Structure formats: C-alpha cells, structure tokens
Amino acid sequence: MAAFLQWRRFVFFDKETVKDPGDDGKGFTLPAGISACDSGRGHIVLGDMEGQIWFLTRSMQPTPFQAYKLRVTHLFQLKQHSILVSVGQDEQGINPLVKVWNLDKRDSGNPLCTRIFPAIPGNKPTEVSCLSVHENLNFMAIGFTDGSVVLTKGDITRDRHSKTLTLHEGTCPITGLAFRQSGKITNLFIATLEKVLCYTLSLKEYPRVELDTHGCALRCTALTDPSQDSQFIVAGDECVYLYQPDERGPCFGFEGQKLLVHWYRGYLLLLTRICKTPNKSEFGSRETSPSEKQLLTVYDLDNKFIAYSAAFDDVIDVLAEWGSLYILTRDRRLCVLQEKDTQTKLEMLFKKNLFVMAINLAKNQHLDSDGLSEIFRQYGDHLYVKGDHDGAIQQYIRTIGKLEPSYVIRKFLDAQRIHNLTAYLQALHRQSLANADHTTLLLNCYTKLKDSSKLEEFIMTSESEVHFDVEIAIKVLRQAGYYSHAVFLAEKHTHHEWYLKIQLEDLKNYQEALCYIGRLPFEQAESNMKRYGKTLMHHVPEETTRLLKGLCTDYRPSRETPADRESLGHTLGNKANSEEFIAIFVNNPRELRAFLEHMMEVEAQSPQGVYDTLLELRLQDWAHEQDAQEKNSLQEAVLSLLKSENYSTVFDKALVLCQMHNFKEGVLYLYEQGQLYQQIMHYHMQNEEYGKVVEACQRYGEKEACLWEQALGYFARKEEDCKEYITAVLQHIDRNNLMPPLLVVQTLAHNSTATLSVIKDYLINKLQQESEQISEDERKIREYRVETTQLRQEIEELRSSAKIFQKTKCSMCNSPLELPSVHFLCSHSFHQHCFESYAESEAECPTCAPDNRKVMDMLRAQDQKRDLHEHFHRQLKCSNDGFSVVADYFGRGVFNKLTLITDPPGGKAGAASLDSDLQRDLLIHTKRTV
C-alpha cells in the first residue's frame, strides 16, 4: 500500500474560470438547480430540477429542452454514439422513467425520444441510484437503492428488440455500475455500500464473482481506460482499490472521505471532503453542506505523483470534454483545468532534478525516441556533475543512437574514467553503432587496463552480438603487443593478410604461416604465396617448394575432406601459373631447379618462362662444370630441352642465353631452327672452320643461294692456301650458274694464293657455254628476220593489191559456197547462214577467233604485268640467273609503253585511213615471237 503523503506534488494543470463569451468576459453562469451531469460527443449535458436537459457547446451556448415534467435525476451520454439515456420523473412519487434520446434526429426541434420505459425492479417502487450503458447499445444496467440491478439486453433504443431482467438483488443500495469489454467477453462491475461484484454477461446463467467485502459511496466508482486494462476503481474512505473481473488488483492508501471519482487520461481524480464527517453508514451521507470545502486531487498512479490539487466550494461534478476537465460548482460557476503540455511538465521536473520521474512521464506520454534521449542526456549530465560517474554512464548508454558518441567520450576521457568509458564503448559496439575510432579506443582501454579477460570476451563474441571493425581491432592489438589475440581475430574473421603478416613479421612463426596458406582456398593461397613467398623460401625452402608444386599443379586445401572433393564433381583442381613464382627462388637455385623439373614432368604444356629459366640454369651448370663426362651429360640435357616438342622457345631469348654461355651446339641449333643460314656460315667463318663453311653451303645452299657467293668471297680474302675449298665452291657455282664469270674472277683477284690454275677449268667451261649460247642466239636471229620479212611482204600486198577470194567451199560446213556468202581477209569464206550460226561477232572470222583471242589475252596480260614491280623484284631475288628475268620482262614490254605500228617506215599518208578491222586482222595474223 502506497502512502500518498510521500508522493511529490506538481501543478500540471492550469485552472481558469470559464468566461461568458457574450457578457464582456464575465464568468459563465450555469443553469440553476442542476441535478445530473455528463459529457461526450462534443457537448456537456446538464439536467435540472425542473425536468429540463441542457446541452452546453464549446462556445458556451446552452440549449435546453423539456425532457421530464418534474425533474431529471440521471444522465448517461455514450461516447461512440449520439445517444443520451436519462432517468427522471413525470409524476409525483417514486416513478422513475428511463428515456432514450437520439441526438441526431429531431422531433419539433428537440432530440427524438426513441424509447420510454419505467425503471422499476419487479413491482416494487424504488429510486434509481446509478445508471450505465454499454457502448455497443446492447446492454443497459440500472442500479436501485433497494440493492437491485436491472439489466436491459438487446437494442436499448427500442422496446421491441430488448428484454429486461433483474440481474442482481440485495439489501444494500447500489452505488456504482460499469461495463467492461475484453475481446468477446462482457463483464458488469457492481459496487454497493458493502461489497464489490462482477457478472459475466457473455456467458449463460450470468456467473458472478464477489471481488471484495467492502464497498463505497455513490459516485465513488470509475473505469480505467483500456491502456490500464479497463480496471474497476472503487474509492473507499481509506483506500482506493482497482479490480479485474476475477480478482482485486493494486491498492492505494488515499485517506479522506471520497465524494467523487473520475478517470481521465491516465489520471485518477478524487474529490474529498476536507473536514471528514464520522457518519458514513447512511446512503445519503455524502451530501455536502452549502459552505463545505472540498479538495480535488489528480493522481498519476503509474509515476506516483500528484499532478494537481486544489480546494473548491460545493463541487457538483467533474466532466472531461474538449481535452480539458470542467468543474461544476453549486454557485453556478464553471472552472476548467487544462493540462500543461509534455515539454512544460518535463521542464518542471528538470528544475527539481526529478529525471527518473521525467523519464517515466515521457514514456507514459509516448514521447518519441529523440525526446527520451534528450532526457537521458540531461539526467546523465546531472549525475556527472554530482560525481556519480557510474550512474551517468548508464544514462548516456541509453542515448546511444541519438546522442553523438563524442559528447560522452570527451567527458570521460577528460575525467580519466577509463572504466566508465569502457562500459559506454562496449554498449556502443553491442548496438552496432561503433565506427573504427570507437573500436580503436575500446581496445586501447582494454590494453591500458591490462584486462585480458574482457579483451578475450570482446573479440570472441559472435558477430551477431557485437559488430566492430575487425581490421582496426587487429591493428590496435598488434600495436599493443597482443599478438595472440590479433592472430585469433584475424583467423576467425578470415583476414588472411593480417594473420600472415603477424605470424611472419612479429611471431616469426614461418612453419605455421605456411600451413595456414595451405589451408586457404586457391585464390587466397595464390595471392599470399606471391606476397610472402620469398620470406618463406628463405626460412623454410623445402616446405615452401612442396606447397608451390601443389599450387601450380592440382591444388587442394589441406583441410578439404573427400566429401568436399566429391561435392565438386567433375571440377578439376585449380592451377596457378608457375611462371609467376619463379622470382621467389631468386636465392635458391637448387629448389628452383627441382620446382621447374617437376613442372615439366607434370605439366606437358608449361609456361614459356619455365623452359627459359630451366634452360638458363642448365647452361650455368654446363658452363661451370669441370668434369668432361658430366659436362657432356649436361650438354645433352640442354640440347634435349631445346629440342623438346613442348618447348616453343622465344628464339631471341634462348639464343642470347646460349651465346652468353658460349654454348656452340645450342647456337647452331637455334640458327638452323630460325632458318638463319647465313649466321650459321658466319659462325663457322668466325671460328675459321673452312670445312664447316663448305658443309654449311652444301646443306643450306639450295634454300639460300647467296651462301656460295659469300663462301667464295670469304675464301678469296684468306691468305692461307684454300685452293681445295675454292675449287669445291667454284664447281657448285659453275654447275648452278650462280655468278657471272667476270664477278668470279674479280672476287678471286684479291687472293694471292688463288692462281690461274685454280679457275682454269671454270673459265674454259664458261667460255664454251658462252660460245654455244652465241651460236644459238645467231640462229634464232636469222629465223626471226626471215619471218619478219615474210610478214612485211604480206602486209604490203594487203595494202597495195586487191584480194581475190577463190574459195569454193564453206570453211565451216565444207559445202560448196552459194550466194550470199561472207569472205574474210584471212582467206576464210562462209555461207551466210553458217556465219550467222557460228560467229560471235559480225566483224570477226569464226575460224580464226580462238587464235585471235589467245593473242589478245597475251597482249592484255603483258599490259597488266607492266606494273607488277613487287612480283618482278621477288623473281629477280629468288632466281639463279637475274639477267634472264630482266630480259624476260624487257621482252614482255614491262619497261616500255606498247605501241602498235601498222605502217612501214616512209609509208604513205593515205595508209592512215586503213580500215580499223583490217588493222586488227593484220595485227592478229602477224606471227610474232617474243
């Protein structure tokens, strides 16, 4: 039981007297003789002793209508419907009548009365003590002074659809009724002077529960709103009780004789008599004397404080409407209590440093999170100033998400309260609102405090509980020397780079770092081996080489189970590019050689760099080897590598390597592979290997004829006796006609040892060949001259004499000629019909046409080949006899413009008018030998 005397008092309501808007600001005057009051639906309803019901609007304009002939005793205004239920008297005596009014409908200007029935329990005339109506319009309860409760079930606005029954009978007057709806369950609370009961109306037989054995006076009951679980309030002279349908709830010790109870927006309103009267057994003892003072108190039951308290004279009732409380007094005055806004109330609490109460009030008023956060901040500031740092940090923690963390951090950094700062930073991380700086600061706090347990707890929590920047945490732990914690965090959150960096640079645990890389997926293992491979190779060369072999062939993480491999199905293992890891072995040639040889054995198509590097290693071994037998085996190994089918070597690089190490066999092999035959011969020339020079000419002379000329020039420049080699060269030059004799003589003229006997046979042979060629050329010249003379005679005859056609048979069908016929200068004659059938052109002989076409095609071909310079140069370069190529092109007229001469020198001018067809026929039938 709470003692209300210990509750703090505030003035959360402003009291004002309602002014009359039409009387220059004077106080509003209520109607005289008010006997009943209620409010709802935007108006205050008043009933007087003369049977009138008054409607008071917000503009304070009263509107009366005559409801009863004598007086009005009870009013009940529904909050969700425009229905008013009243109890009054139309006749003298005890004859209470219940009337139901529909305020939305009018009858002669007054509200429409939809139902009238007498309020009598059975046949006993008794007075009505209280009235309650359910908001669903299906229940109405009327309490009487004889202890009876009459329940009307059905549509209360009509007689036809409702029935009335006596729900409760007793001997003690009924002092309070209230309906409670919870889901589909409807309860009716009944209070008398001696007990409190609850009926369940939604069940058959209407079961009841007796909740308490003491009651209350009239108007001392109320029902809380649904936010307070719709509890039934019963105010006794010593305590105020709250009831559920099946049990009694909390109890508050508010002493004093209660005259009136109301519930308003979470507040409990109690009107008590200031001077208590000892007599409380009589039902009508609550009537006040005309001059009695009364105390109206507004309690906040949740936050345990008094929101308002003031004395009034003869209060008739307290009504809630238009967001305010209206107090009606018997001196016909109307006062209004307006609740202060939430911010004003909070400021009042702040001034008194009542932050806990302010927080509870803000929560009850459903203040937003920003407003609550501001209260927590002010409370935290207050506690911080008082020196209660532990309490302050708890309030600051409640501001996380709204208040800038730097505001709190700066306070506790300055105050050197590292424990409190740690608690705040922990909460910041738990709510996943920490940034990298916060993580750094928290870890620094742990390390400063040497609190390893807290540090371990922080880094080992799951990500769902605490969110922080893992990379920042690793950096801080590493800087503070907590390497094991940093390694754990890096491994847990798969920060492979940080894990390896700490293991290698700080812990120097190379073996563990190498094993860790072997457990990583392929991409991470590959990248980390590229980054840390040199360090690992320097300290653990054998293990590192073994891992690289696996990484570049068929990599499988060491933690991979057979089930994992089966889940991959047909997917093959990943392979890294072995060429990219060669630089790791820079100071480990033995491991490099083993790695490269392994790659060549396993991978037939290894990268080019693997072969090149292995070639360089073998050449180095060959160059430094002193043992002849071992040197020969190394030489065979180098040559086998060069001749390997899978070694598509880069020519320049391999050649440079062989030349650097003076590896003769490799150089010659590469020259031959590259078709560099002149370089092969020059190599032998530089080493004065005369026999090898001739041998090279014999092997490659057919592919590159100039080798023989170069060999002849080489031997010609030698002063040694090279007659044997010069003779061999000359024989081949003579046999293949590779050089003009004059050039041979000029070349050998530089050698003093090459006497005439050396080239005697060569010169005699060449002179004989030239003599035979001259004789053949003279014979052809004579033939061409005779043929040319004959052609000129034919042309002259055609120009100067008439052509007699003596053919008697057709050249096509070999039948005798008949007119009409066609004759050509070529001595062919045709029937007209044969000519038309076989001729392709009217101006061309069908018999001579194929030969003419061949000659014309030759002329066109020659004309087209005039500009084929590239073809000419290519033939000239590749031919053994360049003079023949030039002569051939001269003969085809490549170097001259083609000119057709049809007139002999000194011909007549009239010959120019020769028919064009005749000129073409003469040209076609002139046999010319090119």
PDB file of C-alpha atoms in Angstrom, residues 384 393 396 399-400 403-418 420-426 428-429 433-442 445:
ATOM      1  CA  TYR A 384      28.135  13.582 -13.990  1.00  0.00           C
ATOM      2  CA  ILE A 393      27.377   6.412 -17.919  1.00  0.00           C
ATOM      3  CA  TYR A 396      24.478   8.032 -21.522  1.00  0.00           C
ATOM      4  CA  THR A 399      21.215   7.800 -25.504  1.00  0.00           C
ATOM      5  CA  ILE A 400      23.157   5.641 -27.962  1.00  0.00           C
ATOM      6  CA  LEU A 403      23.399  11.417 -28.982  1.00  0.00           C
ATOM      7  CA  GLU A 404      26.727  11.886 -30.724  1.00  0.00           C
ATOM      8  CA  PRO A 405      29.161   9.444 -29.016  1.00  0.00           C
ATOM      9  CA  SER A 406      31.950  12.020 -28.992  1.00  0.00           C
ATOM     10  CA  TYR A 407      29.900  14.069 -26.482  1.00  0.00           C
ATOM     11  CA  VAL A 408      30.185  11.269 -23.923  1.00  0.00           C
ATOM     12  CA  ILE A 409      33.662  10.085 -24.860  1.00  0.00           C
ATOM     13  CA  ARG A 410      35.156  13.540 -24.439  1.00  0.00           C
ATOM     14  CA  LYS A 411      33.715  13.849 -20.925  1.00  0.00           C
ATOM     15  CA  PHE A 412      35.170  10.588 -19.674  1.00  0.00           C
ATOM     16  CA  LEU A 413      38.478  10.977 -21.453  1.00  0.00           C
ATOM     17  CA  ASP A 414      38.991  14.267 -19.649  1.00  0.00           C
ATOM     18  CA  ALA A 415      37.882  12.794 -16.342  1.00  0.00           C
ATOM     19  CA  GLN A 416      40.222   9.795 -16.727  1.00  0.00           C
ATOM     20  CA  ARG A 417      37.302   7.459 -16.041  1.00  0.00           C
ATOM     21  CA  ILE A 418      38.527   4.636 -18.201  1.00  0.00           C
ATOM     22  CA  ASN A 420      33.121   4.103 -17.423  1.00  0.00           C
ATOM     23  CA  LEU A 421      34.374   4.880 -20.893  1.00  0.00           C
ATOM     24  CA  THR A 422      34.924   1.165 -21.496  1.00  0.00           C
ATOM     25  CA  ALA A 423      31.339   0.397 -20.465  1.00  0.00           C
ATOM     26  CA  TYR A 424      29.999   3.034 -22.861  1.00  0.00           C
ATOM     27  CA  LEU A 425      32.125   1.813 -25.759  1.00  0.00           C
ATOM     28  CA  GLN A 426      31.020  -1.771 -25.107  1.00  0.00           C
ATOM     29  CA  LEU A 428      28.129   1.207 -28.459  1.00  0.00           C
ATOM     30  CA  HIS A 429      29.522  -1.926 -30.066  1.00  0.00           C
ATOM     31  CA  LEU A 433      26.860   1.779 -33.924  1.00  0.00           C
ATOM     32  CA  ALA A 434      30.597   1.914 -33.355  1.00  0.00           C
ATOM     33  CA  ASN A 435      32.988   3.123 -36.004  1.00  0.00           C
ATOM     34  CA  ALA A 436      36.673   2.391 -36.445  1.00  0.00           C
ATOM     35  CA  ASP A 437      37.722   5.083 -33.948  1.00  0.00           C
ATOM     36  CA  HIS A 438      35.421   3.665 -31.285  1.00  0.00           C
ATOM     37  CA  THR A 439      36.849   0.199 -31.775  1.00  0.00           C
ATOM     38  CA  THR A 440      40.364   1.566 -31.507  1.00  0.00           C
ATOM     39  CA  LEU A 441      39.524   3.434 -28.316  1.00  0.00           C
ATOM     40  CA  LEU A 442      37.825   0.441 -26.707  1.00  0.00           C
ATOM     41  CA  CYS A 445      41.069   0.872 -22.926  1.00  0.00           C
TER      42      CYS A 445
END
